[in-house]
JSON list of C-alpha atoms in Angstrom, two decimals:
[
{"chain": "A", "resi": 261, "resn": "MET", "atom": "CA", "xyz": [-23.24, -25.98, 12.04]},
{"chain": "A", "resi": 262, "resn": "ILE", "atom": "CA", "xyz": [-20.20, -26.23, 14.05]},
{"chain": "A", "resi": 263, "resn": "ARG", "atom": "CA", "xyz": [-18.12, -25.10, 11.27]},
{"chain": "A", "resi": 264, "resn": "ILE", "atom": "CA", "xyz": [-20.35, -21.96, 10.78]},
{"chain": "A", "resi": 265, "resn": "PHE", "atom": "CA", "xyz": [-20.35, -21.24, 14.54]},
{"chain": "A", "resi": 266, "resn": "SER", "atom": "CA", "xyz": [-16.30, -21.61, 14.61]},
{"chain": "A", "resi": 267, "resn": "ALA", "atom": "CA", "xyz": [-16.05, -19.18, 11.63]},
{"chain": "A", "resi": 268, "resn": "LEU", "atom": "CA", "xyz": [-18.43, -16.54, 13.14]},
{"chain": "A", "resi": 269, "resn": "LEU", "atom": "CA", "xyz": [-16.44, -16.70, 16.46]},
{"chain": "A", "resi": 270, "resn": "ALA", "atom": "CA", "xyz": [-13.08, -16.57, 14.68]},
{"chain": "A", "resi": 271, "resn": "PHE", "atom": "CA", "xyz": [-14.36, -13.50, 12.68]},
{"chain": "A", "resi": 272, "resn": "SER", "atom": "CA", "xyz": [-15.76, -11.62, 15.79]},
{"chain": "A", "resi": 273, "resn": "ALA", "atom": "CA", "xyz": [-12.38, -12.24, 17.65]},
{"chain": "A", "resi": 274, "resn": "PHE", "atom": "CA", "xyz": [-10.39, -10.79, 14.63]},
{"chain": "A", "resi": 275, "resn": "GLY", "atom": "CA", "xyz": [-12.94, -7.63, 14.86]},
{"chain": "A", "resi": 276, "resn": "LEU", "atom": "CA", "xyz": [-12.07, -7.38, 18.61]},
{"chain": "A", "resi": 277, "resn": "TYR", "atom": "CA", "xyz": [-8.25, -7.52, 17.93]},
{"chain": "A", "resi": 278, "resn": "ALA", "atom": "CA", "xyz": [-8.47, -5.32, 14.99]},
{"chain": "A", "resi": 279, "resn": "ALA", "atom": "CA", "xyz": [-10.03, -2.38, 17.03]},
{"chain": "A", "resi": 280, "resn": "ASP", "atom": "CA", "xyz": [-6.58, -1.83, 18.91]},
{"chain": "A", "resi": 281, "resn": "LYS", "atom": "CA", "xyz": [-4.76, -1.31, 15.79]},
{"chain": "A", "resi": 282, "resn": "PRO", "atom": "CA", "xyz": [-4.54, 1.94, 13.97]},
{"chain": "A", "resi": 283, "resn": "ASN", "atom": "CA", "xyz": [-6.64, 2.39, 11.02]},
{"chain": "A", "resi": 284, "resn": "ILE", "atom": "CA", "xyz": [-4.49, 2.62, 7.99]},
{"chain": "A", "resi": 285, "resn": "LEU", "atom": "CA", "xyz": [-5.48, 3.14, 4.34]},
{"chain": "A", "resi": 286, "resn": "TRP", "atom": "CA", "xyz": [-2.70, 2.96, 1.89]},
{"chain": "A", "resi": 287, "resn": "ILE", "atom": "CA", "xyz": [-3.43, 4.58, -1.42]},
{"chain": "A", "resi": 288, "resn": "SER", "atom": "CA", "xyz": [-0.88, 4.20, -4.09]},
{"chain": "A", "resi": 289, "resn": "SER", "atom": "CA", "xyz": [-1.05, 6.22, -7.32]},
{"chain": "A", "resi": 290, "resn": "GLU", "atom": "CA", "xyz": [1.86, 5.97, -9.79]},
{"chain": "A", "resi": 291, "resn": "ASP", "atom": "CA", "xyz": [3.36, 8.43, -12.40]},
{"chain": "A", "resi": 292, "resn": "ASN", "atom": "CA", "xyz": [1.41, 11.37, -11.09]},
{"chain": "A", "resi": 293, "resn": "GLY", "atom": "CA", "xyz": [4.31, 13.09, -8.91]},
{"chain": "A", "resi": 294, "resn": "PRO", "atom": "CA", "xyz": [2.95, 15.96, -7.03]},
{"chain": "A", "resi": 295, "resn": "HIS", "atom": "CA", "xyz": [-0.09, 16.65, -9.58]},
{"chain": "A", "resi": 296, "resn": "LEU", "atom": "CA", "xyz": [-2.44, 16.81, -7.18]},
{"chain": "A", "resi": 297, "resn": "GLY", "atom": "CA", "xyz": [-4.43, 19.70, -5.62]},
{"chain": "A", "resi": 298, "resn": "CYS", "atom": "CA", "xyz": [-3.39, 18.63, -1.97]},
{"chain": "A", "resi": 299, "resn": "TYR", "atom": "CA", "xyz": [0.40, 19.50, -3.40]},
{"chain": "A", "resi": 300, "resn": "GLY", "atom": "CA", "xyz": [-0.51, 22.80, -4.69]},
{"chain": "A", "resi": 301, "resn": "ASP", "atom": "CA", "xyz": [-0.98, 21.83, -8.63]},
{"chain": "A", "resi": 302, "resn": "GLU", "atom": "CA", "xyz": [-3.43, 24.57, -9.57]},
{"chain": "A", "resi": 303, "resn": "TYR", "atom": "CA", "xyz": [-4.60, 22.52, -12.62]},
{"chain": "A", "resi": 304, "resn": "ALA", "atom": "CA", "xyz": [-5.37, 19.44, -11.19]},
{"chain": "A", "resi": 305, "resn": "THR", "atom": "CA", "xyz": [-8.95, 18.60, -10.05]},
{"chain": "A", "resi": 306, "resn": "THR", "atom": "CA", "xyz": [-8.62, 16.12, -7.39]},
{"chain": "A", "resi": 307, "resn": "PRO", "atom": "CA", "xyz": [-11.34, 17.09, -4.86]},
{"chain": "A", "resi": 308, "resn": "ASN", "atom": "CA", "xyz": [-11.80, 13.79, -3.09]},
{"chain": "A", "resi": 309, "resn": "LEU", "atom": "CA", "xyz": [-8.00, 13.27, -2.82]},
{"chain": "A", "resi": 310, "resn": "ASP", "atom": "CA", "xyz": [-7.86, 16.66, -1.46]},
{"chain": "A", "resi": 311, "resn": "ALA", "atom": "CA", "xyz": [-10.46, 16.20, 1.22]},
{"chain": "A", "resi": 312, "resn": "LEU", "atom": "CA", "xyz": [-8.70, 12.92, 2.40]},
{"chain": "A", "resi": 313, "resn": "ALA", "atom": "CA", "xyz": [-5.37, 14.42, 2.51]},
{"chain": "A", "resi": 314, "resn": "LYS", "atom": "CA", "xyz": [-6.72, 17.30, 4.71]},
{"chain": "A", "resi": 315, "resn": "ARG", "atom": "CA", "xyz": [-7.58, 14.34, 7.18]},
{"chain": "A", "resi": 316, "resn": "SER", "atom": "CA", "xyz": [-4.46, 12.54, 6.78]},
{"chain": "A", "resi": 317, "resn": "LEU", "atom": "CA", "xyz": [-0.69, 11.88, 6.77]},
{"chain": "A", "resi": 318, "resn": "ARG", "atom": "CA", "xyz": [1.05, 13.25, 3.54]},
{"chain": "A", "resi": 319, "resn": "PHE", "atom": "CA", "xyz": [4.61, 12.70, 2.41]},
{"chain": "A", "resi": 320, "resn": "THR", "atom": "CA", "xyz": [6.04, 15.89, 0.99]},
{"chain": "A", "resi": 321, "resn": "ARG", "atom": "CA", "xyz": [9.84, 14.22, 1.10]},
{"chain": "A", "resi": 322, "resn": "ALA", "atom": "CA", "xyz": [9.75, 10.96, -0.13]},
{"chain": "A", "resi": 323, "resn": "SER", "atom": "CA", "xyz": [12.29, 9.17, -2.31]},
{"chain": "A", "resi": 324, "resn": "SER", "atom": "CA", "xyz": [12.11, 5.79, -4.15]},
{"chain": "A", "resi": 325, "resn": "ASN", "atom": "CA", "xyz": [14.53, 2.87, -4.19]},
{"chain": "A", "resi": 326, "resn": "ALA", "atom": "CA", "xyz": [13.80, 1.87, -7.69]},
{"chain": "A", "resi": 327, "resn": "PRO", "atom": "CA", "xyz": [13.52, 3.95, -10.98]},
{"chain": "A", "resi": 328, "resn": "VAL", "atom": "CA", "xyz": [10.25, 2.24, -12.32]},
{"chain": "A", "resi": 329, "resn": "CYS", "atom": "CA", "xyz": [6.99, 1.50, -10.46]},
{"chain": "A", "resi": 330, "resn": "ALA", "atom": "CA", "xyz": [6.58, -2.34, -10.00]},
{"chain": "A", "resi": 331, "resn": "PRO", "atom": "CA", "xyz": [9.86, -3.15, -8.32]},
{"chain": "A", "resi": 332, "resn": "ALA", "atom": "CA", "xyz": [9.38, 0.11, -6.09]},
{"chain": "A", "resi": 333, "resn": "ARG", "atom": "CA", "xyz": [5.81, -1.01, -5.37]},
{"chain": "A", "resi": 334, "resn": "THR", "atom": "CA", "xyz": [7.23, -4.57, -4.64]},
{"chain": "A", "resi": 335, "resn": "THR", "atom": "CA", "xyz": [9.77, -2.95, -2.20]},
{"chain": "A", "resi": 336, "resn": "ILE", "atom": "CA", "xyz": [6.99, -1.25, -0.21]},
{"chain": "A", "resi": 337, "resn": "ILE", "atom": "CA", "xyz": [4.84, -3.99, 0.03]},
{"chain": "A", "resi": 338, "resn": "GLY", "atom": "CA", "xyz": [7.46, -6.86, 0.60]},
{"chain": "A", "resi": 339, "resn": "GLY", "atom": "CA", "xyz": [9.80, -4.92, 2.68]},
{"chain": "A", "resi": 340, "resn": "ILE", "atom": "CA", "xyz": [12.84, -6.43, 0.56]},
{"chain": "A", "resi": 341, "resn": "TYR", "atom": "CA", "xyz": [14.88, -4.68, -2.22]},
{"chain": "A", "resi": 342, "resn": "PRO", "atom": "CA", "xyz": [13.80, -5.47, -5.88]},
{"chain": "A", "resi": 343, "resn": "PRO", "atom": "CA", "xyz": [17.17, -7.85, -6.60]},
{"chain": "A", "resi": 344, "resn": "SER", "atom": "CA", "xyz": [16.03, -9.86, -3.52]},
{"chain": "A", "resi": 345, "resn": "SER", "atom": "CA", "xyz": [12.54, -10.74, -4.83]},
{"chain": "A", "resi": 346, "resn": "GLY", "atom": "CA", "xyz": [13.23, -10.94, -8.49]},
{"chain": "A", "resi": 347, "resn": "ALA", "atom": "CA", "xyz": [11.21, -7.80, -9.26]},
{"chain": "A", "resi": 348, "resn": "GLU", "atom": "CA", "xyz": [14.15, -5.73, -10.73]},
{"chain": "A", "resi": 349, "resn": "HIS", "atom": "CA", "xyz": [13.31, -6.89, -14.25]},
{"chain": "A", "resi": 350, "resn": "MET", "atom": "CA", "xyz": [9.74, -6.45, -13.95]},
{"chain": "A", "resi": 351, "resn": "ARG", "atom": "CA", "xyz": [8.73, -9.93, -14.61]},
{"chain": "A", "resi": 352, "resn": "SER", "atom": "CA", "xyz": [5.26, -11.17, -13.80]},
{"chain": "A", "resi": 353, "resn": "GLN", "atom": "CA", "xyz": [6.61, -14.64, -12.66]},
{"chain": "A", "resi": 354, "resn": "VAL", "atom": "CA", "xyz": [9.49, -14.95, -10.35]},
{"chain": "A", "resi": 355, "resn": "ASN", "atom": "CA", "xyz": [10.69, -17.41, -7.84]},
{"chain": "A", "resi": 356, "resn": "LEU", "atom": "CA", "xyz": [10.06, -15.80, -4.30]},
{"chain": "A", "resi": 357, "resn": "PRO", "atom": "CA", "xyz": [12.28, -16.19, -1.23]},
{"chain": "A", "resi": 358, "resn": "ASP", "atom": "CA", "xyz": [10.94, -19.30, 0.92]},
{"chain": "A", "resi": 359, "resn": "GLY", "atom": "CA", "xyz": [9.78, -16.72, 3.39]},
{"chain": "A", "resi": 360, "resn": "PHE", "atom": "CA", "xyz": [7.16, -15.29, 0.70]},
{"chain": "A", "resi": 361, "resn": "LYS", "atom": "CA", "xyz": [5.42, -18.53, -0.22]}
]
């Protein structure tokens, strides 16, 4: 019973703490470039993403640090370049630096 109460108390505290932080939703869609209605593509049928884009922050001048998707995503998520994380060769099993274990 004490464990359950402790867990509920901890989750309540997390909820109070999170209320002060911004509400961020990160959507990552690869290999589509600007092929969405919100970016002006007349042939794309993306009404839900277009509605979300109207209420959100869109990037119109972004660049990538890697020419392929997996190393680029790894850099965005981890904050380090692909050679530092071992992601430049797109392997599924790599030895991560000590700070990521």
